[in-house]
Amino acid sequence: MIHPLYDQALKAFLAGVAAADPAEAVSRALPTFEQAPTLIAVGKAAVSMARMAQSILGALPEVLVVTNPENVINIKGAQVFAAAHPIPDQIGLQASQAVIAALKRAAKVEQPVLCLISGGGSALLPAPTAGISLQDKMDLNALLLASGADIEVMNLIRQQLSALKGGGMLRYAAPSAVTALILSDVIGDDLRAVASGPTVSPIGTRAQARAALEGLGLWAGVPVGVRLALEQADEIIDLPKATNILIGSNGISLAAMAGYLPLAQVHKRPLVGDVAEAAARVVAAGPGTHLFGGETTVKLTGTGRGGRNQELALRVALLAEQEGWQGPWLYLQAGTDGRDGPTDAAGGVVCESSIASLRGAGVNPEKRLTNNDSYPALAAAGALLITGGTGTNVADLGILIRP
């Protein structure tokens, strides 16, 4: 897209992404260790976090890195797994088994453990509990992703079915001391929800997870093994303590964008929940420059291709047309990880001409939204934002410039 406001918006977004640079965050926060730790890095930012830790700490007894294929890089002295996201796969299962084995080895000699956690870890380390198969977890993830559930609810459920989530790493590592540096992709920075909290306490109980599935209308459709597991009584387990340190977040990136655009209005209330409601909030912001952080949800009712950021951008463009906005204006909405849903786009960039371009290309934007088909719709208008994998993940950022 060539637009007079595009460069300004893109540079502001990239400033937000840069503020979540995982390597720099690790270098600022990494503590000293009297004994070299076992290092386990999990998430979309795992590679850069692990490499920085290695460069500071030197040779380590064991290094495991689990990330998504788009961000995978071979690391000397490390075992690297390219596991699937957002639906787990066999490689993720193998990675889970390797992590558990490494934690047990550390526990035997009371070796300290350094965990580097970033968003995406929930899918990357499936580690199903007894009675749950990998296919069960794949089917459940697909149901949850299509349901419109927010990340806290999704991870409440997933924690109850995993040997590593909800403090599971601590149980395998005990009595070793565990330190975790956490890059948060969760709005509000509840560390129990980031990568489903492998080094913190669970969000809730099996009964609450079961109630959440019932509230979403999914209980009857989940795999039998999942229902049986969640119908069991809750176990009361005292988790070993860990040192959990937040090193990056959506709020920090939002502040960085504000530093690049000092006259912009920063919306402290995040864009969360239903994507249509979020679009209405953006359009109601009024003239000026507005900065948003958050992570919306989309309930999938169609069979199209897209992601929450692309759909939000397209909805904003449609609402702006309905409101009779006069140009120039521009709205950029994208995920800080560079990937929106199951697509190669980070999000979308729309302006005063986007809807006219769609209609001129024979694309009906309303019908495309009904079918959750925002990717090809935005592509027809040249309105996709494609950055490639950024190596970080602190949820989503939005920039509205309406002089």
PDB file of C-alpha atoms in Angstrom, residues 2-225:
ATOM      1  CA  ILE A   2       1.307   3.445  -0.970  1.00  0.00           C
ATOM      2  CA  HIS A   3      -0.355   6.054   1.204  1.00  0.00           C
ATOM      3  CA  PRO A   4       0.917   9.326   2.699  1.00  0.00           C
ATOM      4  CA  LEU A   5       0.312   8.013   6.229  1.00  0.00           C
ATOM      5  CA  TYR A   6       1.588   4.466   5.690  1.00  0.00           C
ATOM      6  CA  ASP A   7       5.252   5.039   6.494  1.00  0.00           C
ATOM      7  CA  GLN A   8       4.410   6.848   9.721  1.00  0.00           C
ATOM      8  CA  ALA A   9       2.083   4.064  10.901  1.00  0.00           C
ATOM      9  CA  LEU A  10       4.461   1.270   9.941  1.00  0.00           C
ATOM     10  CA  LYS A  11       7.417   2.853  11.742  1.00  0.00           C
ATOM     11  CA  ALA A  12       5.307   3.311  14.877  1.00  0.00           C
ATOM     12  CA  PHE A  13       4.271  -0.353  14.759  1.00  0.00           C
ATOM     13  CA  LEU A  14       7.863  -1.476  14.273  1.00  0.00           C
ATOM     14  CA  ALA A  15       8.889   0.673  17.252  1.00  0.00           C
ATOM     15  CA  GLY A  16       6.372  -1.298  19.306  1.00  0.00           C
ATOM     16  CA  VAL A  17       7.772  -4.588  18.030  1.00  0.00           C
ATOM     17  CA  ALA A  18      11.344  -3.480  18.737  1.00  0.00           C
ATOM     18  CA  ALA A  19      10.412  -2.666  22.337  1.00  0.00           C
ATOM     19  CA  ALA A  20       9.492  -6.338  22.760  1.00  0.00           C
ATOM     20  CA  ASP A  21      12.840  -7.542  21.435  1.00  0.00           C
ATOM     21  CA  PRO A  22      13.318 -10.766  23.386  1.00  0.00           C
ATOM     22  CA  ALA A  23      17.112 -10.795  23.323  1.00  0.00           C
ATOM     23  CA  GLU A  24      17.419  -7.294  24.751  1.00  0.00           C
ATOM     24  CA  ALA A  25      14.784  -8.103  27.374  1.00  0.00           C
ATOM     25  CA  VAL A  26      16.742 -11.193  28.452  1.00  0.00           C
ATOM     26  CA  SER A  27      20.026  -9.259  28.595  1.00  0.00           C
ATOM     27  CA  ARG A  28      18.428  -6.678  30.913  1.00  0.00           C
ATOM     28  CA  ALA A  29      16.823  -9.174  33.274  1.00  0.00           C
ATOM     29  CA  LEU A  30      19.073 -12.250  33.334  1.00  0.00           C
ATOM     30  CA  PRO A  31      20.261 -12.964  36.895  1.00  0.00           C
ATOM     31  CA  THR A  32      23.603 -14.455  37.835  1.00  0.00           C
ATOM     32  CA  PHE A  33      23.917 -18.146  38.677  1.00  0.00           C
ATOM     33  CA  GLU A  34      26.427 -19.726  41.040  1.00  0.00           C
ATOM     34  CA  GLN A  35      26.012 -22.978  39.138  1.00  0.00           C
ATOM     35  CA  ALA A  36      25.371 -23.205  35.378  1.00  0.00           C
ATOM     36  CA  PRO A  37      21.651 -23.903  34.834  1.00  0.00           C
ATOM     37  CA  THR A  38      19.760 -26.199  32.529  1.00  0.00           C
ATOM     38  CA  LEU A  39      18.116 -23.872  30.019  1.00  0.00           C
ATOM     39  CA  ILE A  40      14.653 -24.494  28.581  1.00  0.00           C
ATOM     40  CA  ALA A  41      13.227 -21.914  26.166  1.00  0.00           C
ATOM     41  CA  VAL A  42       9.661 -22.261  24.931  1.00  0.00           C
ATOM     42  CA  GLY A  43       7.549 -20.013  22.695  1.00  0.00           C
ATOM     43  CA  LYS A  44       7.664 -17.926  19.567  1.00  0.00           C
ATOM     44  CA  ALA A  45      10.579 -15.892  20.957  1.00  0.00           C
ATOM     45  CA  ALA A  46      12.467 -18.919  22.277  1.00  0.00           C
ATOM     46  CA  VAL A  47      15.358 -18.823  19.801  1.00  0.00           C
ATOM     47  CA  SER A  48      16.497 -15.254  20.374  1.00  0.00           C
ATOM     48  CA  MET A  49      15.941 -15.536  24.140  1.00  0.00           C
ATOM     49  CA  ALA A  50      18.036 -18.705  24.322  1.00  0.00           C
ATOM     50  CA  ARG A  51      20.856 -17.329  22.180  1.00  0.00           C
ATOM     51  CA  MET A  52      21.172 -14.233  24.353  1.00  0.00           C
ATOM     52  CA  ALA A  53      21.172 -16.297  27.545  1.00  0.00           C
ATOM     53  CA  GLN A  54      23.866 -18.569  26.105  1.00  0.00           C
ATOM     54  CA  SER A  55      26.017 -15.607  25.103  1.00  0.00           C
ATOM     55  CA  ILE A  56      25.896 -14.260  28.652  1.00  0.00           C
ATOM     56  CA  LEU A  57      26.084 -17.491  30.650  1.00  0.00           C
ATOM     57  CA  GLY A  58      28.533 -19.386  28.454  1.00  0.00           C
ATOM     58  CA  ALA A  59      28.552 -23.163  28.159  1.00  0.00           C
ATOM     59  CA  LEU A  60      25.515 -24.788  29.763  1.00  0.00           C
ATOM     60  CA  PRO A  61      24.939 -28.432  30.708  1.00  0.00           C
ATOM     61  CA  GLU A  62      21.769 -28.722  28.633  1.00  0.00           C
ATOM     62  CA  VAL A  63      19.788 -26.385  26.357  1.00  0.00           C
ATOM     63  CA  LEU A  64      16.356 -27.193  24.888  1.00  0.00           C
ATOM     64  CA  VAL A  65      14.550 -24.751  22.603  1.00  0.00           C
ATOM     65  CA  VAL A  66      10.960 -25.257  21.413  1.00  0.00           C
ATOM     66  CA  THR A  67       9.528 -22.781  18.919  1.00  0.00           C
ATOM     67  CA  ASN A  68       7.318 -22.566  15.827  1.00  0.00           C
ATOM     68  CA  PRO A  69       8.743 -23.449  12.378  1.00  0.00           C
ATOM     69  CA  GLU A  70       8.700 -19.818  11.159  1.00  0.00           C
ATOM     70  CA  ASN A  71      11.147 -18.783  13.893  1.00  0.00           C
ATOM     71  CA  VAL A  72      13.351 -21.877  14.110  1.00  0.00           C
ATOM     72  CA  ILE A  73      17.145 -21.499  13.818  1.00  0.00           C
ATOM     73  CA  ASN A  74      19.730 -24.116  14.693  1.00  0.00           C
ATOM     74  CA  ILE A  75      21.683 -23.148  17.805  1.00  0.00           C
ATOM     75  CA  LYS A  76      25.089 -24.560  18.652  1.00  0.00           C
ATOM     76  CA  GLY A  77      24.949 -26.576  21.834  1.00  0.00           C
ATOM     77  CA  ALA A  78      21.169 -26.748  21.868  1.00  0.00           C
ATOM     78  CA  GLN A  79      18.457 -29.196  20.894  1.00  0.00           C
ATOM     79  CA  VAL A  80      15.922 -27.214  18.858  1.00  0.00           C
ATOM     80  CA  PHE A  81      12.364 -28.380  18.124  1.00  0.00           C
ATOM     81  CA  ALA A  82      10.161 -26.848  15.404  1.00  0.00           C
ATOM     82  CA  ALA A  83       6.719 -27.652  16.822  1.00  0.00           C
ATOM     83  CA  ALA A  84       3.404 -26.712  15.251  1.00  0.00           C
ATOM     84  CA  HIS A  85       1.297 -23.704  16.284  1.00  0.00           C
ATOM     85  CA  PRO A  86      -1.600 -23.107  16.920  1.00  0.00           C
ATOM     86  CA  ILE A  87      -2.604 -26.782  16.629  1.00  0.00           C
ATOM     87  CA  PRO A  88      -0.068 -29.078  18.367  1.00  0.00           C
ATOM     88  CA  ASP A  89       1.680 -31.887  16.525  1.00  0.00           C
ATOM     89  CA  GLN A  90       3.927 -34.912  17.029  1.00  0.00           C
ATOM     90  CA  ILE A  91       7.072 -32.779  17.189  1.00  0.00           C
ATOM     91  CA  GLY A  92       5.524 -30.798  20.020  1.00  0.00           C
ATOM     92  CA  LEU A  93       4.811 -34.056  21.835  1.00  0.00           C
ATOM     93  CA  GLN A  94       8.434 -35.147  21.380  1.00  0.00           C
ATOM     94  CA  ALA A  95       9.598 -31.748  22.620  1.00  0.00           C
ATOM     95  CA  SER A  96       7.416 -32.114  25.713  1.00  0.00           C
ATOM     96  CA  GLN A  97       8.944 -35.484  26.476  1.00  0.00           C
ATOM     97  CA  ALA A  98      12.450 -34.059  26.026  1.00  0.00           C
ATOM     98  CA  VAL A  99      11.673 -31.149  28.367  1.00  0.00           C
ATOM     99  CA  ILE A 100      10.332 -33.495  31.043  1.00  0.00           C
ATOM    100  CA  ALA A 101      13.440 -35.684  30.769  1.00  0.00           C
ATOM    101  CA  ALA A 102      15.744 -32.660  31.035  1.00  0.00           C
ATOM    102  CA  LEU A 103      13.915 -31.377  34.114  1.00  0.00           C
ATOM    103  CA  LYS A 104      14.209 -34.788  35.773  1.00  0.00           C
ATOM    104  CA  ARG A 105      17.949 -34.879  35.061  1.00  0.00           C
ATOM    105  CA  ALA A 106      18.368 -31.430  36.603  1.00  0.00           C
ATOM    106  CA  ALA A 107      16.312 -32.475  39.630  1.00  0.00           C
ATOM    107  CA  LYS A 108      18.542 -35.479  40.351  1.00  0.00           C
ATOM    108  CA  VAL A 109      21.568 -33.245  40.959  1.00  0.00           C
ATOM    109  CA  GLU A 110      19.621 -30.165  42.143  1.00  0.00           C
ATOM    110  CA  GLN A 111      20.911 -28.188  39.194  1.00  0.00           C
ATOM    111  CA  PRO A 112      19.219 -24.784  38.757  1.00  0.00           C
ATOM    112  CA  VAL A 113      16.799 -24.406  35.851  1.00  0.00           C
ATOM    113  CA  LEU A 114      16.374 -21.287  33.720  1.00  0.00           C
ATOM    114  CA  CYS A 115      13.103 -21.141  31.791  1.00  0.00           C
ATOM    115  CA  LEU A 116      12.618 -18.581  29.016  1.00  0.00           C
ATOM    116  CA  ILE A 117       8.891 -18.358  28.326  1.00  0.00           C
ATOM    117  CA  SER A 118       7.048 -16.539  25.551  1.00  0.00           C
ATOM    118  CA  GLY A 119       3.659 -16.709  23.885  1.00  0.00           C
ATOM    119  CA  GLY A 120       2.766 -19.773  21.847  1.00  0.00           C
ATOM    120  CA  GLY A 121       4.034 -22.252  24.409  1.00  0.00           C
ATOM    121  CA  SER A 122       0.569 -23.680  25.044  1.00  0.00           C
ATOM    122  CA  ALA A 123       0.452 -25.320  21.620  1.00  0.00           C
ATOM    123  CA  LEU A 124       4.189 -25.964  21.329  1.00  0.00           C
ATOM    124  CA  LEU A 125       4.335 -28.169  24.458  1.00  0.00           C
ATOM    125  CA  PRO A 126       1.161 -30.307  24.454  1.00  0.00           C
ATOM    126  CA  ALA A 127       2.321 -32.906  27.093  1.00  0.00           C
ATOM    127  CA  PRO A 128      -1.065 -34.653  27.484  1.00  0.00           C
ATOM    128  CA  THR A 129      -1.904 -36.140  30.869  1.00  0.00           C
ATOM    129  CA  ALA A 130      -2.812 -39.811  31.354  1.00  0.00           C
ATOM    130  CA  GLY A 131      -5.891 -40.788  29.370  1.00  0.00           C
ATOM    131  CA  ILE A 132      -5.502 -37.900  26.900  1.00  0.00           C
ATOM    132  CA  SER A 133      -4.056 -38.466  23.423  1.00  0.00           C
ATOM    133  CA  LEU A 134      -2.272 -35.970  21.197  1.00  0.00           C
ATOM    134  CA  GLN A 135      -5.242 -36.155  18.836  1.00  0.00           C
ATOM    135  CA  ASP A 136      -7.540 -35.233  21.734  1.00  0.00           C
ATOM    136  CA  LYS A 137      -5.461 -32.116  22.348  1.00  0.00           C
ATOM    137  CA  MET A 138      -5.414 -31.251  18.645  1.00  0.00           C
ATOM    138  CA  ASP A 139      -9.188 -31.570  18.404  1.00  0.00           C
ATOM    139  CA  LEU A 140      -9.722 -29.550  21.584  1.00  0.00           C
ATOM    140  CA  ASN A 141      -7.406 -26.769  20.414  1.00  0.00           C
ATOM    141  CA  ALA A 142      -9.266 -26.516  17.119  1.00  0.00           C
ATOM    142  CA  LEU A 143     -12.589 -26.236  18.957  1.00  0.00           C
ATOM    143  CA  LEU A 144     -11.265 -23.573  21.325  1.00  0.00           C
ATOM    144  CA  LEU A 145      -9.676 -21.512  18.552  1.00  0.00           C
ATOM    145  CA  ALA A 146     -12.977 -21.445  16.657  1.00  0.00           C
ATOM    146  CA  SER A 147     -15.072 -20.650  19.738  1.00  0.00           C
ATOM    147  CA  GLY A 148     -14.079 -17.036  20.297  1.00  0.00           C
ATOM    148  CA  ALA A 149     -12.832 -17.826  23.818  1.00  0.00           C
ATOM    149  CA  ASP A 150     -10.208 -15.452  25.213  1.00  0.00           C
ATOM    150  CA  ILE A 151      -6.719 -16.669  26.082  1.00  0.00           C
ATOM    151  CA  GLU A 152      -7.352 -16.942  29.829  1.00  0.00           C
ATOM    152  CA  VAL A 153     -10.327 -19.248  29.307  1.00  0.00           C
ATOM    153  CA  MET A 154      -8.496 -21.312  26.704  1.00  0.00           C
ATOM    154  CA  ASN A 155      -5.494 -21.775  28.943  1.00  0.00           C
ATOM    155  CA  LEU A 156      -7.615 -22.515  32.011  1.00  0.00           C
ATOM    156  CA  ILE A 157      -8.928 -25.499  30.074  1.00  0.00           C
ATOM    157  CA  ARG A 158      -5.623 -26.558  28.547  1.00  0.00           C
ATOM    158  CA  GLN A 159      -3.828 -26.462  31.902  1.00  0.00           C
ATOM    159  CA  GLN A 160      -6.055 -29.195  33.292  1.00  0.00           C
ATOM    160  CA  LEU A 161      -5.026 -31.584  30.522  1.00  0.00           C
ATOM    161  CA  SER A 162      -1.269 -31.040  30.501  1.00  0.00           C
ATOM    162  CA  ALA A 163       1.648 -32.404  32.491  1.00  0.00           C
ATOM    163  CA  LEU A 164       3.684 -29.203  31.951  1.00  0.00           C
ATOM    164  CA  LYS A 165       1.160 -26.369  32.061  1.00  0.00           C
ATOM    165  CA  GLY A 166      -0.091 -24.718  35.234  1.00  0.00           C
ATOM    166  CA  GLY A 167       3.155 -25.218  37.134  1.00  0.00           C
ATOM    167  CA  GLY A 168       3.958 -28.625  35.687  1.00  0.00           C
ATOM    168  CA  MET A 169       7.577 -27.728  34.990  1.00  0.00           C
ATOM    169  CA  LEU A 170       8.083 -26.970  38.686  1.00  0.00           C
ATOM    170  CA  ARG A 171       6.899 -30.407  39.738  1.00  0.00           C
ATOM    171  CA  TYR A 172       9.409 -32.162  37.457  1.00  0.00           C
ATOM    172  CA  ALA A 173      12.247 -29.795  38.392  1.00  0.00           C
ATOM    173  CA  ALA A 174      11.847 -30.030  42.182  1.00  0.00           C
ATOM    174  CA  PRO A 175      13.950 -29.637  44.265  1.00  0.00           C
ATOM    175  CA  SER A 176      15.972 -27.586  41.754  1.00  0.00           C
ATOM    176  CA  ALA A 177      15.609 -23.801  41.924  1.00  0.00           C
ATOM    177  CA  VAL A 178      13.649 -22.494  38.909  1.00  0.00           C
ATOM    178  CA  THR A 179      13.963 -18.994  37.461  1.00  0.00           C
ATOM    179  CA  ALA A 180      11.661 -17.945  34.607  1.00  0.00           C
ATOM    180  CA  LEU A 181      11.984 -14.871  32.383  1.00  0.00           C
ATOM    181  CA  ILE A 182       8.582 -14.289  30.803  1.00  0.00           C
ATOM    182  CA  LEU A 183       7.677 -12.297  27.698  1.00  0.00           C
ATOM    183  CA  SER A 184       3.932 -11.758  28.015  1.00  0.00           C
ATOM    184  CA  ASP A 185       1.496 -11.982  25.102  1.00  0.00           C
ATOM    185  CA  VAL A 186      -1.453 -11.802  27.526  1.00  0.00           C
ATOM    186  CA  ILE A 187      -3.272  -8.525  28.063  1.00  0.00           C
ATOM    187  CA  GLY A 188      -3.042  -7.661  31.752  1.00  0.00           C
ATOM    188  CA  ASP A 189       0.071  -9.845  32.102  1.00  0.00           C
ATOM    189  CA  ASP A 190      -1.439 -12.652  34.151  1.00  0.00           C
ATOM    190  CA  LEU A 191       1.611 -14.932  34.169  1.00  0.00           C
ATOM    191  CA  ARG A 192      -0.627 -17.954  34.763  1.00  0.00           C
ATOM    192  CA  ALA A 193      -1.948 -17.510  31.231  1.00  0.00           C
ATOM    193  CA  VAL A 194       1.313 -16.871  29.323  1.00  0.00           C
ATOM    194  CA  ALA A 195       2.100 -20.169  27.552  1.00  0.00           C
ATOM    195  CA  SER A 196      -0.397 -21.660  30.046  1.00  0.00           C
ATOM    196  CA  GLY A 197       1.878 -20.882  32.986  1.00  0.00           C
ATOM    197  CA  PRO A 198       4.415 -23.736  33.102  1.00  0.00           C
ATOM    198  CA  THR A 199       6.213 -22.128  36.064  1.00  0.00           C
ATOM    199  CA  VAL A 200       3.258 -20.616  37.956  1.00  0.00           C
ATOM    200  CA  SER A 201       0.087 -21.861  39.604  1.00  0.00           C
ATOM    201  CA  PRO A 202      -2.957 -22.878  37.502  1.00  0.00           C
ATOM    202  CA  ILE A 203      -5.650 -20.372  36.596  1.00  0.00           C
ATOM    203  CA  GLY A 204      -8.389 -22.583  38.026  1.00  0.00           C
ATOM    204  CA  THR A 205      -9.709 -26.080  38.583  1.00  0.00           C
ATOM    205  CA  ARG A 206     -11.049 -28.960  36.533  1.00  0.00           C
ATOM    206  CA  ALA A 207     -14.562 -28.011  37.588  1.00  0.00           C
ATOM    207  CA  GLN A 208     -14.028 -24.470  36.335  1.00  0.00           C
ATOM    208  CA  ALA A 209     -12.584 -25.769  33.063  1.00  0.00           C
ATOM    209  CA  ARG A 210     -15.613 -28.004  32.626  1.00  0.00           C
ATOM    210  CA  ALA A 211     -17.939 -25.061  33.350  1.00  0.00           C
ATOM    211  CA  ALA A 212     -16.073 -22.933  30.807  1.00  0.00           C
ATOM    212  CA  LEU A 213     -16.538 -25.565  28.100  1.00  0.00           C
ATOM    213  CA  GLU A 214     -20.214 -25.822  28.958  1.00  0.00           C
ATOM    214  CA  GLY A 215     -20.547 -22.038  28.795  1.00  0.00           C
ATOM    215  CA  LEU A 216     -18.955 -22.025  25.348  1.00  0.00           C
ATOM    216  CA  GLY A 217     -21.356 -24.740  24.186  1.00  0.00           C
ATOM    217  CA  LEU A 218     -18.438 -27.111  23.522  1.00  0.00           C
ATOM    218  CA  TRP A 219     -18.792 -29.729  26.253  1.00  0.00           C
ATOM    219  CA  ALA A 220     -20.766 -32.238  24.187  1.00  0.00           C
ATOM    220  CA  GLY A 221     -18.306 -31.945  21.299  1.00  0.00           C
ATOM    221  CA  VAL A 222     -14.989 -32.383  23.096  1.00  0.00           C
ATOM    222  CA  PRO A 223     -13.193 -35.744  22.919  1.00  0.00           C
ATOM    223  CA  VAL A 224     -14.352 -38.398  25.368  1.00  0.00           C
ATOM    224  CA  GLY A 225     -10.938 -38.498  27.058  1.00  0.00           C
TER     225      GLY A 225
END
